[in-house]
Amino acid sequence: MAELINNANEESLRMISAESQSNEYISDEELRPDTLETFIGQPQLKAQMKLFLDAAQLRGVPPDHILLAGPPGLGKTTLSMIVAHELGVPIRVTSGPAIQHAGDLASIVSSLEEGEVLFIDEIHRLPRAAEELLYIAMEDFRVDVMVGKGPGASSIPLTLPRFTVIGATTREGMLPSPLRARFGFTAHLDYYPHSELKKLILRSADVLGIAVEDAAAHELAIRSRGTPRVANRLLRRVRDWGVVHSLGHITPEAVFDCLELYQIDSEGLDRLDIAVLTAMCKQFAGGPVGLNNLAAMVGEEAETVETVSEPYLVREGFLARTPRGRVATSKAWKHLGLVPPNDVTSVF
Ligand SMILES: Nc1ncnc2c1ncn2[C@@H]1O[C@H](COP(=O)(O)OP(=O)(O)OP(=O)(O)O)[C@@H](O)[C@H]1O
């Protein structure tokens, strides 16, 4: 019997160490699902997207432009790749910050093929002149190419093939309304429930060749901040833990120990979240406090606090946004092991 168990242990040990070594170079790209069917969660959005793509295919035309809005890491890039894959067309990828001049965008759109998907990540960060060029390109499938310089310069209209822009943004409110109006379909990605993150973790574990206990996948899911990218990152870290500790498979205990080392707590809050809550409660007596003051206190960019930390803290009820600024809730005080002032308990 003992021999049998030993053999079984050796077998599973080989499975995690050898397979994880052979799969060492599986990148995040390879973890992306490439069809709507294998894209986990977001059922409403998937149903809308399916209808939208099926209709375009039945009509035999490229679909309208698509805007994907939502916090980082929820699958906007993945979805845009899926759209191109489902349509069987190539995809060109760029981003708002990568385009410095309108000319950069002009040369991209003028080299697109009929039906091609142009994915523009962080579209809210396009320079103004590029935005204006994009309105025309999206609506009239035309760019005006400037020839010559100074008073003798003239513009020659260049007709473009029909293509589909997919814009992704974490800050939909920053998009000028004329640009927003050019998108025929806007999809909002939501944080994922634990049950879906668990499925995602088990799927990624399969691709990476890691044996993960069901209960361990659940523990990882509840610490993943509702975000697939975080779930995949935590999975890779517990894989390291498994390899270093020669584990045959990932157990809940391995998840607890590994994530404690990485300072990720039982609610999935990381170092930055805890720094934000601590600053709010200790330095600002619970608030209200403005974003810039808060960011300066934790030594981060205001945008990072606003787009990475804050949405999750608000959603989980640790922080509230009021017209006077951010306020720590009684849940935040309790989570830090502090006693909330009376007025916080009564309001939140
Ligand atoms: N619904 C999903 N099912 C399975 N895997 C997913 C899903 N959504 C995202 N992922 C995985 O999570 C990772 C992050 O997703 P992605 O890069 O698409 O996010 P994003 O919203 O574009 O983020 P950002 O705004 O930061 O660019 C990807 O590696 C992908 O494998």
mmCIF file of C-alpha atoms in Angstrom, residues 39-42 70-76 189-198 200-201 218-234 264-269 273 308-309 311-313 315-316:
data_model
loop_
_atom_site.group_PDB
_atom_site.id
_atom_site.type_symbol
_atom_site.label_atom_id
_atom_site.label_comp_id
_atom_site.label_asym_id
_atom_site.label_seq_id
_atom_site.Cartn_x
_atom_site.Cartn_y
_atom_site.Cartn_z
ATOM 1 C CA PHE A 39 -14.546 32.969 -23.513
ATOM 2 C CA ILE A 40 -15.635 32.441 -19.912
ATOM 3 C CA GLY A 41 -18.394 34.511 -18.267
ATOM 4 C CA GLN A 42 -20.021 37.796 -19.375
ATOM 5 C CA GLY A 70 -14.311 48.285 -18.477
ATOM 6 C CA PRO A 71 -11.543 48.049 -15.899
ATOM 7 C CA PRO A 72 -8.120 46.608 -16.874
ATOM 8 C CA GLY A 73 -7.617 42.869 -17.271
ATOM 9 C CA LEU A 74 -11.258 41.871 -17.834
ATOM 10 C CA GLY A 75 -10.742 40.645 -21.396
ATOM 11 C CA LYS A 76 -11.068 43.590 -23.791
ATOM 12 C CA LEU A 189 -17.243 44.325 -19.243
ATOM 13 C CA ASP A 190 -18.021 43.584 -15.613
ATOM 14 C CA TYR A 191 -15.965 42.038 -12.859
ATOM 15 C CA TYR A 192 -16.314 38.248 -12.877
ATOM 16 C CA PRO A 193 -18.081 36.315 -10.102
ATOM 17 C CA HIS A 194 -15.996 33.775 -8.175
ATOM 18 C CA SER A 195 -17.682 30.823 -9.888
ATOM 19 C CA GLU A 196 -16.568 32.040 -13.324
ATOM 20 C CA LEU A 197 -13.053 32.885 -12.166
ATOM 21 C CA LYS A 198 -12.799 29.392 -10.787
ATOM 22 C CA LEU A 200 -11.143 30.255 -15.806
ATOM 23 C CA ILE A 201 -8.431 29.153 -13.357
ATOM 24 C CA HIS A 218 -11.940 28.377 -5.420
ATOM 25 C CA GLU A 219 -9.513 29.990 -2.953
ATOM 26 C CA LEU A 220 -7.572 31.494 -5.861
ATOM 27 C CA ALA A 221 -10.793 32.753 -7.435
ATOM 28 C CA ILE A 222 -11.906 34.649 -4.337
ATOM 29 C CA ARG A 223 -8.541 36.410 -4.206
ATOM 30 C CA SER A 224 -8.524 37.392 -7.884
ATOM 31 C CA ARG A 225 -10.359 40.724 -7.578
ATOM 32 C CA GLY A 226 -12.975 39.658 -10.104
ATOM 33 C CA THR A 227 -10.271 39.941 -12.795
ATOM 34 C CA PRO A 228 -9.073 37.207 -15.197
ATOM 35 C CA ARG A 229 -5.612 38.739 -15.574
ATOM 36 C CA VAL A 230 -5.144 38.636 -11.787
ATOM 37 C CA ALA A 231 -6.463 35.059 -11.661
ATOM 38 C CA ASN A 232 -3.916 33.925 -14.262
ATOM 39 C CA ARG A 233 -1.117 35.778 -12.506
ATOM 40 C CA LEU A 234 -1.909 34.233 -9.121
ATOM 41 C CA ILE A 264 -2.421 39.236 -0.994
ATOM 42 C CA ASP A 265 -5.007 38.907 1.704
ATOM 43 C CA SER A 266 -8.157 36.820 2.103
ATOM 44 C CA GLU A 267 -10.272 39.421 0.241
ATOM 45 C CA GLY A 268 -7.776 39.677 -2.626
ATOM 46 C CA LEU A 269 -6.522 43.080 -1.483
ATOM 47 C CA ASP A 273 -5.168 48.482 -1.820
ATOM 48 C CA VAL A 308 -6.609 49.728 -10.674
ATOM 49 C CA SER A 309 -7.287 49.976 -6.955
ATOM 50 C CA PRO A 311 -12.930 50.309 -8.670
ATOM 51 C CA TYR A 312 -12.359 47.076 -6.756
ATOM 52 C CA LEU A 313 -12.379 48.792 -3.349
ATOM 53 C CA ARG A 315 -17.214 47.440 -5.593
ATOM 54 C CA GLU A 316 -16.284 45.409 -2.514
#
